[in-house]
CSV table of C-alpha atoms in Angstrom, one decimal:
chain,number,residue,atom,x,y,z
W,1,UNK,CA,0.0,0.0,-0.1
W,2,UNK,CA,1.4,3.4,-1.0
W,3,UNK,CA,1.6,6.3,1.3
W,4,UNK,CA,-0.3,9.5,1.2
W,5,UNK,CA,-1.1,12.3,0.0
W,6,UNK,CA,-2.9,10.5,-2.8
W,7,UNK,CA,-2.1,11.0,-6.4
W,8,UNK,CA,-5.4,13.0,-6.7
W,9,UNK,CA,-4.3,15.3,-4.0
W,10,UNK,CA,-0.8,15.7,-5.5
W,11,UNK,CA,-2.0,16.4,-9.0
W,12,UNK,CA,-4.6,18.9,-7.7
W,13,UNK,CA,-1.9,20.8,-5.7
W,14,UNK,CA,0.3,21.3,-8.9
W,15,UNK,CA,-2.8,22.4,-10.9
W,16,UNK,CA,-3.7,24.9,-8.3
W,17,UNK,CA,-0.2,26.3,-8.0
W,18,UNK,CA,0.0,26.8,-11.9
W,19,UNK,CA,-3.5,28.3,-11.9
W,20,UNK,CA,-3.1,30.7,-9.0
W,21,UNK,CA,0.6,31.6,-8.9
W,22,UNK,CA,2.0,31.2,-12.4
W,23,UNK,CA,-0.9,32.2,-14.7
W,24,UNK,CA,-0.6,35.9,-13.8
W,25,UNK,CA,3.1,35.9,-14.8
W,26,UNK,CA,2.7,34.4,-18.3
W,27,UNK,CA,1.4,35.8,-21.5
W,28,UNK,CA,1.0,35.0,-25.2
W,29,UNK,CA,1.4,31.6,-26.6
W,30,UNK,CA,3.0,30.3,-23.4
W,31,UNK,CA,0.0,31.4,-21.6
W,32,UNK,CA,-2.2,29.3,-23.9
W,33,UNK,CA,0.0,26.3,-23.3
W,34,UNK,CA,-0.2,26.8,-19.7
W,35,UNK,CA,-4.0,26.7,-19.8
W,36,UNK,CA,-3.7,23.5,-21.8
W,37,UNK,CA,-1.3,22.1,-19.1
W,38,UNK,CA,-3.7,23.0,-16.4
W,39,UNK,CA,-6.6,21.4,-18.3
W,40,UNK,CA,-4.6,18.2,-18.5
W,41,UNK,CA,-3.9,18.1,-14.8
W,42,UNK,CA,-7.7,18.8,-14.0
W,43,UNK,CA,-8.6,16.0,-16.4
W,44,UNK,CA,-6.2,13.6,-14.7
W,45,UNK,CA,-7.7,14.7,-11.3
W,46,UNK,CA,-11.2,13.9,-12.6
W,47,UNK,CA,-10.2,10.6,-13.9
W,48,UNK,CA,-8.4,9.4,-10.8
W,49,UNK,CA,-11.4,10.5,-8.8
W,50,UNK,CA,-14.1,8.8,-10.9
W,51,UNK,CA,-12.4,6.0,-12.8
W,52,UNK,CA,-12.6,3.2,-10.3
W,53,UNK,CA,-16.4,3.6,-9.8
W,54,UNK,CA,-17.3,4.1,-13.4
W,55,UNK,CA,-15.2,1.2,-14.7
W,56,UNK,CA,-16.8,-1.1,-12.1
W,57,UNK,CA,-20.3,-0.1,-13.2
W,58,UNK,CA,-19.3,-0.4,-16.9
W,59,UNK,CA,-18.0,-3.9,-16.3
W,60,UNK,CA,-21.1,-4.9,-14.5
W,61,UNK,CA,-23.3,-3.7,-17.3
W,62,UNK,CA,-21.1,-5.3,-20.0
W,63,UNK,CA,-21.2,-8.7,-18.1
W,64,UNK,CA,-25.0,-8.5,-18.1
W,65,UNK,CA,-25.2,-7.4,-21.8
W,66,UNK,CA,-22.7,-10.0,-23.1
W,67,UNK,CA,-23.0,-12.9,-20.7
W,68,UNK,CA,-19.2,-13.1,-20.4
W,69,UNK,CA,-16.5,-12.0,-18.0
W,70,UNK,CA,-13.3,-10.1,-18.5
W,71,UNK,CA,-11.5,-6.7,-17.9
W,72,UNK,CA,-13.1,-3.5,-19.0
W,73,UNK,CA,-10.8,-3.5,-22.1
W,74,UNK,CA,-11.6,-7.0,-23.1
W,75,UNK,CA,-15.3,-6.6,-22.7
W,76,UNK,CA,-15.3,-3.4,-24.8
W,77,UNK,CA,-13.4,-5.3,-27.5
W,78,UNK,CA,-16.1,-8.0,-27.3
W,79,UNK,CA,-19.0,-5.5,-27.5
W,80,UNK,CA,-17.3,-3.6,-30.4
W,81,UNK,CA,-16.9,-7.0,-32.3
W,82,UNK,CA,-20.6,-7.9,-31.7
W,83,UNK,CA,-21.8,-4.6,-32.9
W,84,UNK,CA,-19.6,-4.8,-35.9
W,85,UNK,CA,-20.9,-8.3,-36.8
W,86,UNK,CA,-24.5,-7.1,-36.3
W,87,UNK,CA,-25.2,-9.5,-33.4
W,88,UNK,CA,-26.0,-6.6,-31.1
W,89,UNK,CA,-27.7,-3.4,-32.1
W,90,UNK,CA,-30.0,-0.7,-30.6
W,91,UNK,CA,-32.9,-3.1,-30.6
W,92,UNK,CA,-30.9,-5.3,-28.0
W,93,UNK,CA,-32.3,-4.6,-24.6
W,94,UNK,CA,-29.9,-2.5,-22.5
W,95,UNK,CA,-27.4,-1.6,-25.3
W,96,UNK,CA,-28.6,2.1,-25.7
W,97,UNK,CA,-28.8,2.6,-21.9
W,98,UNK,CA,-25.2,1.1,-21.5
W,99,UNK,CA,-23.7,3.3,-24.2
W,100,UNK,CA,-25.3,6.4,-22.8
W,101,UNK,CA,-24.1,5.6,-19.3
W,102,UNK,CA,-20.6,4.9,-20.5
W,103,UNK,CA,-20.4,7.9,-22.8
W,104,UNK,CA,-21.7,10.2,-20.0
W,105,UNK,CA,-19.0,8.9,-17.6
W,106,UNK,CA,-16.4,9.6,-20.2
W,107,UNK,CA,-17.5,13.2,-20.8
W,108,UNK,CA,-17.6,13.8,-17.1
W,109,UNK,CA,-13.8,13.2,-17.2
W,110,UNK,CA,-12.9,14.5,-20.7
W,111,UNK,CA,-15.1,17.6,-21.2
W,112,UNK,CA,-17.6,18.3,-18.4
W,113,UNK,CA,-18.3,21.7,-20.1
W,114,UNK,CA,-19.3,20.3,-23.5
W,115,UNK,CA,-22.6,21.7,-24.4
W,116,UNK,CA,-24.1,18.3,-25.5
W,117,UNK,CA,-23.1,16.7,-22.2
W,118,UNK,CA,-24.5,19.5,-20.1
W,119,UNK,CA,-27.9,19.2,-22.1
W,120,UNK,CA,-28.0,15.5,-21.5
W,121,UNK,CA,-27.1,15.9,-17.9
W,122,UNK,CA,-30.1,18.2,-17.5
W,123,UNK,CA,-32.3,15.4,-18.7
W,124,UNK,CA,-31.3,13.4,-15.6
W,125,UNK,CA,-31.4,10.3,-17.6
N,1,UNK,CA,15.4,34.5,-43.3
N,2,UNK,CA,12.3,33.9,-45.4
N,3,UNK,CA,11.9,37.6,-46.0
N,4,UNK,CA,15.0,37.5,-48.3
N,5,UNK,CA,13.5,34.9,-50.6
N,6,UNK,CA,10.0,36.6,-50.3
N,7,UNK,CA,11.5,40.1,-51.3
N,8,UNK,CA,13.2,38.5,-54.4
N,9,UNK,CA,10.1,36.7,-55.3
N,10,UNK,CA,7.7,39.7,-55.1
N,11,UNK,CA,9.9,41.9,-57.1
N,12,UNK,CA,9.7,39.4,-60.0
N,13,UNK,CA,5.9,39.2,-60.2
N,14,UNK,CA,4.3,42.0,-58.5
N,15,UNK,CA,4.7,45.2,-60.6
N,16,UNK,CA,6.3,48.0,-58.6
N,17,UNK,CA,6.9,46.0,-55.4
N,18,UNK,CA,10.0,46.9,-53.6
N,19,UNK,CA,10.3,44.0,-51.1
N,20,UNK,CA,8.6,42.0,-48.3
N,21,UNK,CA,8.5,42.6,-44.6
N,22,UNK,CA,6.9,41.6,-41.3
N,23,UNK,CA,6.9,37.9,-42.2
N,24,UNK,CA,5.4,35.8,-39.4
N,25,UNK,CA,4.5,32.1,-39.3
N,26,UNK,CA,0.8,31.7,-38.5
N,27,UNK,CA,0.7,27.9,-38.4
N,28,UNK,CA,2.9,25.1,-39.4
N,29,UNK,CA,2.3,21.4,-39.6
N,30,UNK,CA,4.8,18.9,-40.5
N,31,UNK,CA,4.4,19.3,-44.3
N,32,UNK,CA,2.6,22.7,-44.7
N,33,UNK,CA,3.2,26.2,-43.4
N,34,UNK,CA,1.1,29.4,-43.5
N,35,UNK,CA,2.9,32.7,-43.3
N,36,UNK,CA,1.6,36.3,-43.3
N,37,UNK,CA,3.8,39.1,-44.7
N,38,UNK,CA,3.5,42.5,-46.2
N,39,UNK,CA,4.5,43.5,-49.8
N,40,UNK,CA,6.0,47.0,-49.8
N,41,UNK,CA,4.8,49.0,-52.7
N,42,UNK,CA,4.9,52.7,-53.6
N,43,UNK,CA,1.0,52.8,-53.7
N,44,UNK,CA,0.8,51.4,-50.2
N,45,UNK,CA,1.5,48.0,-48.3
N,46,UNK,CA,-0.2,45.0,-49.8
N,47,UNK,CA,-1.1,42.3,-47.1
N,48,UNK,CA,-0.2,38.7,-48.3
N,49,UNK,CA,-0.3,35.1,-47.1
N,50,UNK,CA,2.0,32.4,-48.1
N,51,UNK,CA,1.0,28.8,-48.0
N,52,UNK,CA,3.8,26.3,-48.7
N,53,UNK,CA,5.4,23.0,-48.2
N,54,UNK,CA,9.0,23.8,-47.4
N,55,UNK,CA,11.8,22.5,-49.5
N,56,UNK,CA,12.3,18.8,-49.2
N,57,UNK,CA,8.6,18.1,-48.5
N,58,UNK,CA,7.1,16.9,-51.7
N,59,UNK,CA,4.2,14.6,-50.7
N,60,UNK,CA,1.1,15.9,-49.2
N,61,UNK,CA,-1.0,13.6,-47.0
N,62,UNK,CA,-3.1,11.1,-49.0
N,63,UNK,CA,-6.3,12.9,-48.5
N,64,UNK,CA,-5.0,16.3,-49.5
N,65,UNK,CA,-5.6,17.8,-52.8
N,66,UNK,CA,-2.1,19.4,-52.9
N,67,UNK,CA,-1.2,23.1,-52.8
N,68,UNK,CA,-1.2,23.5,-56.6
N,69,UNK,CA,-4.7,22.2,-56.7
N,70,UNK,CA,-5.7,24.5,-53.7
N,71,UNK,CA,-4.4,27.5,-55.5
N,72,UNK,CA,-6.3,26.7,-58.7
N,73,UNK,CA,-9.5,26.1,-56.7
N,74,UNK,CA,-9.3,29.4,-54.9
N,75,UNK,CA,-8.6,31.2,-58.1
N,76,UNK,CA,-11.6,29.6,-59.8
N,77,UNK,CA,-13.8,30.3,-56.8
N,78,UNK,CA,-12.6,33.9,-56.7
N,79,UNK,CA,-13.5,34.3,-60.4
N,80,UNK,CA,-16.9,32.8,-59.9
N,81,UNK,CA,-17.7,35.3,-57.1
N,82,UNK,CA,-17.4,32.8,-54.2
N,83,UNK,CA,-15.7,34.7,-51.4
N,84,UNK,CA,-12.1,33.6,-51.7
N,85,UNK,CA,-8.6,35.2,-51.5
N,86,UNK,CA,-7.2,36.2,-54.8
N,87,UNK,CA,-4.2,34.0,-55.6
N,88,UNK,CA,-1.4,36.4,-56.6
N,89,UNK,CA,1.4,34.0,-57.4
N,90,UNK,CA,2.1,30.2,-57.7
N,91,UNK,CA,5.6,29.4,-56.4
N,92,UNK,CA,8.2,28.4,-59.0
N,93,UNK,CA,11.6,26.9,-58.4
N,94,UNK,CA,13.3,30.4,-58.8
N,95,UNK,CA,11.4,31.5,-55.7
N,96,UNK,CA,13.5,29.1,-53.6
N,97,UNK,CA,10.5,28.9,-51.2
N,98,UNK,CA,9.4,25.3,-51.7
N,99,UNK,CA,6.0,24.6,-53.3
N,100,UNK,CA,2.9,26.6,-52.8
N,101,UNK,CA,1.3,29.9,-53.5
N,102,UNK,CA,0.9,33.5,-52.3
N,103,UNK,CA,-2.5,35.0,-51.9
N,104,UNK,CA,-4.0,38.3,-50.9
N,105,UNK,CA,-4.6,38.7,-47.1
N,106,UNK,CA,-8.2,39.3,-46.2
N,107,UNK,CA,-8.8,41.0,-42.9
N,108,UNK,CA,-11.4,39.5,-40.6
N,109,UNK,CA,-11.9,36.8,-37.9
N,110,UNK,CA,-11.5,33.0,-38.2
N,111,UNK,CA,-11.7,32.1,-34.5
N,112,UNK,CA,-15.0,30.5,-34.2
N,113,UNK,CA,-15.8,31.5,-30.5
N,114,UNK,CA,-15.1,35.1,-31.2
N,115,UNK,CA,-17.3,35.1,-34.3
N,116,UNK,CA,-20.1,33.6,-32.1
N,117,UNK,CA,-19.6,36.0,-29.2
N,118,UNK,CA,-18.1,39.3,-30.1
N,119,UNK,CA,-20.4,42.3,-30.7
N,120,UNK,CA,-18.5,43.1,-33.9
N,121,UNK,CA,-20.2,40.2,-35.7
N,122,UNK,CA,-23.6,40.6,-34.1
N,123,UNK,CA,-25.2,42.2,-37.1
N,124,UNK,CA,-23.8,39.5,-39.5
N,125,UNK,CA,-24.6,36.4,-37.3
N,126,UNK,CA,-28.3,36.1,-38.1
N,127,UNK,CA,-27.5,36.1,-41.9
N,128,UNK,CA,-24.7,33.7,-41.8
N,129,UNK,CA,-26.5,30.4,-42.1
N,130,UNK,CA,-28.4,31.5,-45.2
N,131,UNK,CA,-25.3,33.2,-46.7
N,132,UNK,CA,-23.3,30.0,-46.3
N,133,UNK,CA,-26.1,28.1,-48.2
N,134,UNK,CA,-25.7,30.5,-51.1
N,135,UNK,CA,-21.8,30.2,-51.0
N,136,UNK,CA,-21.9,26.4,-51.0
N,137,UNK,CA,-24.3,26.5,-54.0
N,138,UNK,CA,-21.7,28.7,-55.8
N,139,UNK,CA,-18.9,26.4,-54.9
N,140,UNK,CA,-20.8,23.3,-56.1
N,141,UNK,CA,-21.6,24.9,-59.3
N,142,UNK,CA,-17.9,25.5,-60.3
N,143,UNK,CA,-17.4,24.0,-63.8
N,144,UNK,CA,-16.0,20.4,-63.5
N,145,UNK,CA,-14.0,20.8,-66.7
N,146,UNK,CA,-12.0,23.6,-65.2
N,147,UNK,CA,-11.1,21.9,-61.9
N,148,UNK,CA,-7.7,20.5,-61.2
N,149,UNK,CA,-7.1,16.7,-60.8
N,150,UNK,CA,-9.0,15.7,-57.7
N,151,UNK,CA,-9.8,12.4,-56.0
N,152,UNK,CA,-13.3,11.2,-56.3
N,153,UNK,CA,-15.1,9.8,-53.3
N,154,UNK,CA,-18.5,8.3,-53.0
N,155,UNK,CA,-20.2,7.7,-49.6
N,156,UNK,CA,-19.5,3.9,-49.9
N,157,UNK,CA,-15.8,4.6,-50.4
N,158,UNK,CA,-15.7,7.1,-47.5
N,159,UNK,CA,-17.3,4.6,-45.1
N,160,UNK,CA,-14.7,1.9,-46.0
N,161,UNK,CA,-11.8,4.4,-45.7
N,162,UNK,CA,-12.9,5.6,-42.3
N,163,UNK,CA,-13.5,2.1,-41.1
N,164,UNK,CA,-10.0,1.2,-42.1
N,165,UNK,CA,-8.6,4.3,-40.3
N,166,UNK,CA,-10.6,3.4,-37.2
N,167,UNK,CA,-9.5,-0.3,-37.3
N,168,UNK,CA,-5.9,0.7,-37.7
N,169,UNK,CA,-6.1,2.6,-34.3
N,170,UNK,CA,-7.0,-0.7,-32.4
N,171,UNK,CA,-9.2,1.3,-30.2
N,172,UNK,CA,-12.5,-0.5,-29.4
N,173,UNK,CA,-15.2,2.0,-29.4
N,174,UNK,CA,-18.8,0.5,-29.4
N,175,UNK,CA,-20.3,3.9,-30.3
N,176,UNK,CA,-18.2,4.1,-33.5
N,177,UNK,CA,-19.1,0.6,-34.4
N,178,UNK,CA,-22.7,1.5,-34.1
N,179,UNK,CA,-22.1,4.6,-36.2
N,180,UNK,CA,-20.3,2.5,-38.9
N,181,UNK,CA,-23.2,0.0,-39.0
N,182,UNK,CA,-25.7,2.9,-39.3
N,183,UNK,CA,-23.7,4.4,-42.1
N,184,UNK,CA,-23.6,1.1,-44.0
N,185,UNK,CA,-27.4,0.6,-43.5
N,186,UNK,CA,-28.1,4.1,-44.6
N,187,UNK,CA,-25.6,4.5,-47.4
N,188,UNK,CA,-27.5,6.6,-49.9
N,189,UNK,CA,-25.4,5.2,-52.8
N,190,UNK,CA,-23.7,7.3,-55.5
N,191,UNK,CA,-24.9,10.9,-55.8
N,192,UNK,CA,-27.1,11.7,-58.9
N,193,UNK,CA,-24.6,14.4,-59.4
N,194,UNK,CA,-20.9,14.6,-58.7
N,195,UNK,CA,-19.6,18.1,-58.0
N,196,UNK,CA,-16.6,19.8,-56.3
N,197,UNK,CA,-16.8,19.2,-52.5
N,198,UNK,CA,-14.8,21.6,-50.4
N,199,UNK,CA,-14.3,18.9,-47.7
N,200,UNK,CA,-13.6,21.2,-44.7
N,201,UNK,CA,-16.2,23.9,-44.9
N,202,UNK,CA,-17.0,24.8,-41.3
N,203,UNK,CA,-17.0,27.6,-38.7
N,204,UNK,CA,-13.2,28.1,-38.2
N,205,UNK,CA,-12.3,27.8,-41.9
N,206,UNK,CA,-14.2,31.0,-42.8
N,207,UNK,CA,-13.0,34.6,-42.5
N,208,UNK,CA,-15.9,36.6,-41.1
N,209,UNK,CA,-16.2,40.4,-41.1
N,210,UNK,CA,-19.0,42.8,-40.0
N,211,UNK,CA,-20.5,42.1,-43.4
N,212,UNK,CA,-20.5,38.4,-43.2
N,213,UNK,CA,-18.4,35.8,-44.9
N,214,UNK,CA,-15.4,37.3,-46.7
N,215,UNK,CA,-13.4,34.2,-47.6
N,216,UNK,CA,-13.6,30.4,-47.6
N,217,UNK,CA,-10.2,28.9,-46.5
N,218,UNK,CA,-8.5,25.5,-46.2
N,219,UNK,CA,-9.3,23.9,-49.5
N,220,UNK,CA,-6.8,21.1,-48.9
N,221,UNK,CA,-9.5,18.4,-48.5
N,222,UNK,CA,-11.3,19.4,-51.7
N,223,UNK,CA,-12.4,16.4,-53.8
N,224,UNK,CA,-15.2,15.3,-56.2
N,225,UNK,CA,-18.3,13.8,-54.6
N,226,UNK,CA,-21.7,14.3,-53.1
N,227,UNK,CA,-22.4,18.0,-52.7
N,228,UNK,CA,-24.5,17.2,-49.7
N,229,UNK,CA,-21.3,16.3,-47.8
N,230,UNK,CA,-20.5,20.0,-47.4
N,231,UNK,CA,-24.0,20.8,-46.0
N,232,UNK,CA,-23.7,17.8,-43.5
N,233,UNK,CA,-20.2,18.7,-42.3
N,234,UNK,CA,-21.0,22.3,-41.7
N,235,UNK,CA,-23.7,21.1,-39.3
N,236,UNK,CA,-21.4,18.7,-37.3
N,237,UNK,CA,-21.9,19.6,-33.6
N,238,UNK,CA,-18.2,20.1,-32.9
N,239,UNK,CA,-18.3,23.2,-35.1
N,240,UNK,CA,-21.2,24.8,-33.2
N,241,UNK,CA,-18.9,25.7,-30.3
N,242,UNK,CA,-21.5,25.5,-27.7
N,243,UNK,CA,-24.4,26.9,-29.6
N,244,UNK,CA,-25.9,23.5,-30.1
N,245,UNK,CA,-29.3,24.7,-31.0
N,246,UNK,CA,-28.0,26.4,-34.0
N,247,UNK,CA,-26.7,23.5,-36.2
N,248,UNK,CA,-25.1,25.6,-38.9
N,249,UNK,CA,-21.8,26.5,-37.2
N,250,UNK,CA,-23.6,27.9,-34.2
N,251,UNK,CA,-24.9,30.6,-36.6
N,252,UNK,CA,-28.4,29.5,-37.5
N,253,UNK,CA,-30.8,26.8,-38.6
N,254,UNK,CA,-30.7,24.0,-41.2
N,255,UNK,CA,-33.8,25.6,-42.7
N,256,UNK,CA,-31.9,28.9,-43.3
N,257,UNK,CA,-28.9,27.0,-44.8
N,258,UNK,CA,-31.2,25.0,-47.1
N,259,UNK,CA,-33.1,28.2,-48.1
N,260,UNK,CA,-29.9,29.9,-49.1
N,261,UNK,CA,-28.9,26.9,-51.0
N,262,UNK,CA,-32.1,26.6,-52.9
N,263,UNK,CA,-32.5,30.3,-53.6
N,264,UNK,CA,-29.2,30.0,-55.4
N,265,UNK,CA,-30.9,27.5,-57.7
N,266,UNK,CA,-29.6,24.1,-56.3
N,267,UNK,CA,-31.6,21.3,-54.6
N,268,UNK,CA,-31.1,19.9,-51.1
N,269,UNK,CA,-31.5,16.3,-50.3
N,270,UNK,CA,-32.1,16.3,-46.6
N,271,UNK,CA,-31.7,12.6,-46.1
N,272,UNK,CA,-28.3,12.8,-47.6
N,273,UNK,CA,-27.4,15.8,-45.5
N,274,UNK,CA,-28.3,13.8,-42.3
N,275,UNK,CA,-26.1,10.9,-43.5
N,276,UNK,CA,-23.1,13.2,-44.0
N,277,UNK,CA,-23.6,14.8,-40.7
N,278,UNK,CA,-23.4,11.4,-39.0
N,279,UNK,CA,-20.4,10.5,-41.2
N,280,UNK,CA,-18.8,14.0,-40.4
N,281,UNK,CA,-19.3,13.4,-36.7
N,282,UNK,CA,-17.6,10.0,-36.9
N,283,UNK,CA,-14.9,11.4,-39.1
N,284,UNK,CA,-14.0,14.0,-36.5
N,285,UNK,CA,-14.0,11.3,-33.8
N,286,UNK,CA,-11.6,9.1,-35.9
N,287,UNK,CA,-9.4,12.2,-36.6
N,288,UNK,CA,-9.1,12.7,-32.8
N,289,UNK,CA,-7.9,9.1,-32.6
N,290,UNK,CA,-5.4,9.8,-35.2
N,291,UNK,CA,-4.1,12.8,-33.2
N,292,UNK,CA,-3.7,10.5,-30.2
N,293,UNK,CA,-1.7,8.1,-32.2
N,294,UNK,CA,0.5,10.8,-33.6
N,295,UNK,CA,1.1,12.2,-30.1
N,296,UNK,CA,2.2,8.8,-29.1
N,297,UNK,CA,4.4,8.2,-32.0
N,298,UNK,CA,5.8,11.6,-32.4
N,299,UNK,CA,7.4,13.9,-33.6
N,300,UNK,CA,4.6,16.2,-32.4
N,301,UNK,CA,4.6,15.3,-28.7
N,302,UNK,CA,2.6,18.2,-27.8
N,303,UNK,CA,0.0,18.7,-25.0
N,304,UNK,CA,-2.5,20.2,-27.4
N,305,UNK,CA,-2.4,17.2,-29.6
N,306,UNK,CA,-2.8,14.9,-26.6
N,307,UNK,CA,-5.8,16.8,-25.5
N,308,UNK,CA,-7.4,16.6,-29.0
N,309,UNK,CA,-7.1,12.8,-28.5
N,310,UNK,CA,-9.4,13.2,-25.5
N,311,UNK,CA,-12.0,15.0,-27.7
N,312,UNK,CA,-13.2,11.7,-29.3
N,313,UNK,CA,-15.8,11.2,-26.6
N,314,UNK,CA,-17.5,14.5,-27.7
N,315,UNK,CA,-18.2,12.8,-31.0
N,316,UNK,CA,-19.5,9.7,-29.1
N,317,UNK,CA,-22.2,11.7,-27.2
N,318,UNK,CA,-23.1,13.5,-30.5
N,319,UNK,CA,-23.4,10.3,-32.4
N,320,UNK,CA,-25.6,9.0,-29.6
N,321,UNK,CA,-27.8,12.1,-29.9
N,322,UNK,CA,-28.1,11.5,-33.6
N,323,UNK,CA,-28.7,7.7,-33.5
N,324,UNK,CA,-30.2,7.0,-30.1
N,325,UNK,CA,-31.8,10.1,-28.9
N,326,UNK,CA,-33.1,10.1,-25.4
N,327,UNK,CA,-36.6,11.5,-24.7
N,328,UNK,CA,-36.6,15.1,-23.8
C-alpha cells in the first residue's frame, strides 16, 4: 500500500499552483500552453477521482449485456466486435442505456463543459 | 530568413513591389506552413499570405488535394464570385521557397468562438447560415471541366476508408461501431450528381467580417463527390462551439442554410445531409484518434495534440444524440 497524500491530492496541488501563482506571470502563446497544461492536470484529477467507480459499473453492465466475464478493455473489445458483426444493435435490450451511461461517464472526465453533455445531464437520464 | 526569398520573389511578379517585410509564421504542420507578410509598394502596403510546403517536402498527406490544386480552386472560386482570397502567385523553383502559393490577405476573424460571441459580428450572425447556403451553392456549381485533378469519393468509399482508419487505431469504441453500422445501413449510394466538394467547410475555416463571410479557406481536402457532404459537415456539432441549437456552425438553422442553397438554384436532399452529418461526426472522432496516435508516435509530442485525442468522446455523445436520442 502506497503512502499519502494520494495522487489525486498531489495532482490537484500542482494544478492549483499553476492556476493561481503562475498564470498571472505568463502571457502570449506560453499562456495558452499553460492553460492546456492546467486542463490536462484537471482531467487527470477527474479521472483518478471517478475511474474506479465508473469502470466497475461499466464492467457490471457489460457482463449482463454480453454474458461473459473479462476486464473492461476485453469486454469493450467483445462488445465492439458484436456490434460490428450485427449480433448486437440498438434493438438489443440494455445496449442504448449502456452506451449512454458509459459515454456520460467519459464526458464527465474528458469535457464536463461540452454543451451536449450539459444538455443531456439536464435530462437526468 | 524567409523575407529575403519573399522580397526577391515579389519583385519578380508584383509590378512596382520593392520588397517583403513583417513575415510571421501563422501555423505550421509537418508538411505545410502558413505565413503572413507585407509587400512594400509605392502605392501602399499589400497584405499577403504564403501557403507552402518547405523544400524537401514533396508529398502531401493522401487525402489532401495538394497546394497547386488548392491555388487553382481558390482562383476559380474567386473568379466565380465565391468569397475567396485572390491568388497572386504560384511558387516556381526560382522563388526558392518550396512549393505553394501567395495569396491576398483578407482582414477578418477566423476564430469560431469570437465570431459567435463578439459584438462586432452581431449584425452579421443572423444572416450567416443563409449566406453559407448561397456560398456552398456557388462552390458546387464551379465547372468540373476547369477543376484541377482531384480524388473522387463516394459515400461507400468514404465509409470503407474511415472504417480502415478506425480499425488501424486498435481502439475499441462501441459507439463508433454502431455509427459504422448505421452508415452502411443508410448509405445513400452514389450521388445523382458529382460536384466539387470543399471537404472542410465549417466555422473556423471562414474569414468573417461585419458584413458576413469574406473568404472560404482551407481547400486542402477538396475532392469530387456528393455536394450534400459539405452541407452535412458544416452542421457537425463540434463546429457549433457550444451553440448546439444552431446547427449551422452555431450561426443558425438548417432551414436557413437550405433556403440559401435553394435560392441560389440548387436542390437539397435532406436525407443525404443527415447521412453526411453522422459521417462527419464519426470522421472528426476518428481524426481525434489519429491525433492520439501521432502524439504517441511523435514527432509532435505536444500537450495540445494529446488533448485533441481526448475530444473523441465528444463525438460519441453527438453520435448517440443523432442515432439513439433520449426523450426530452
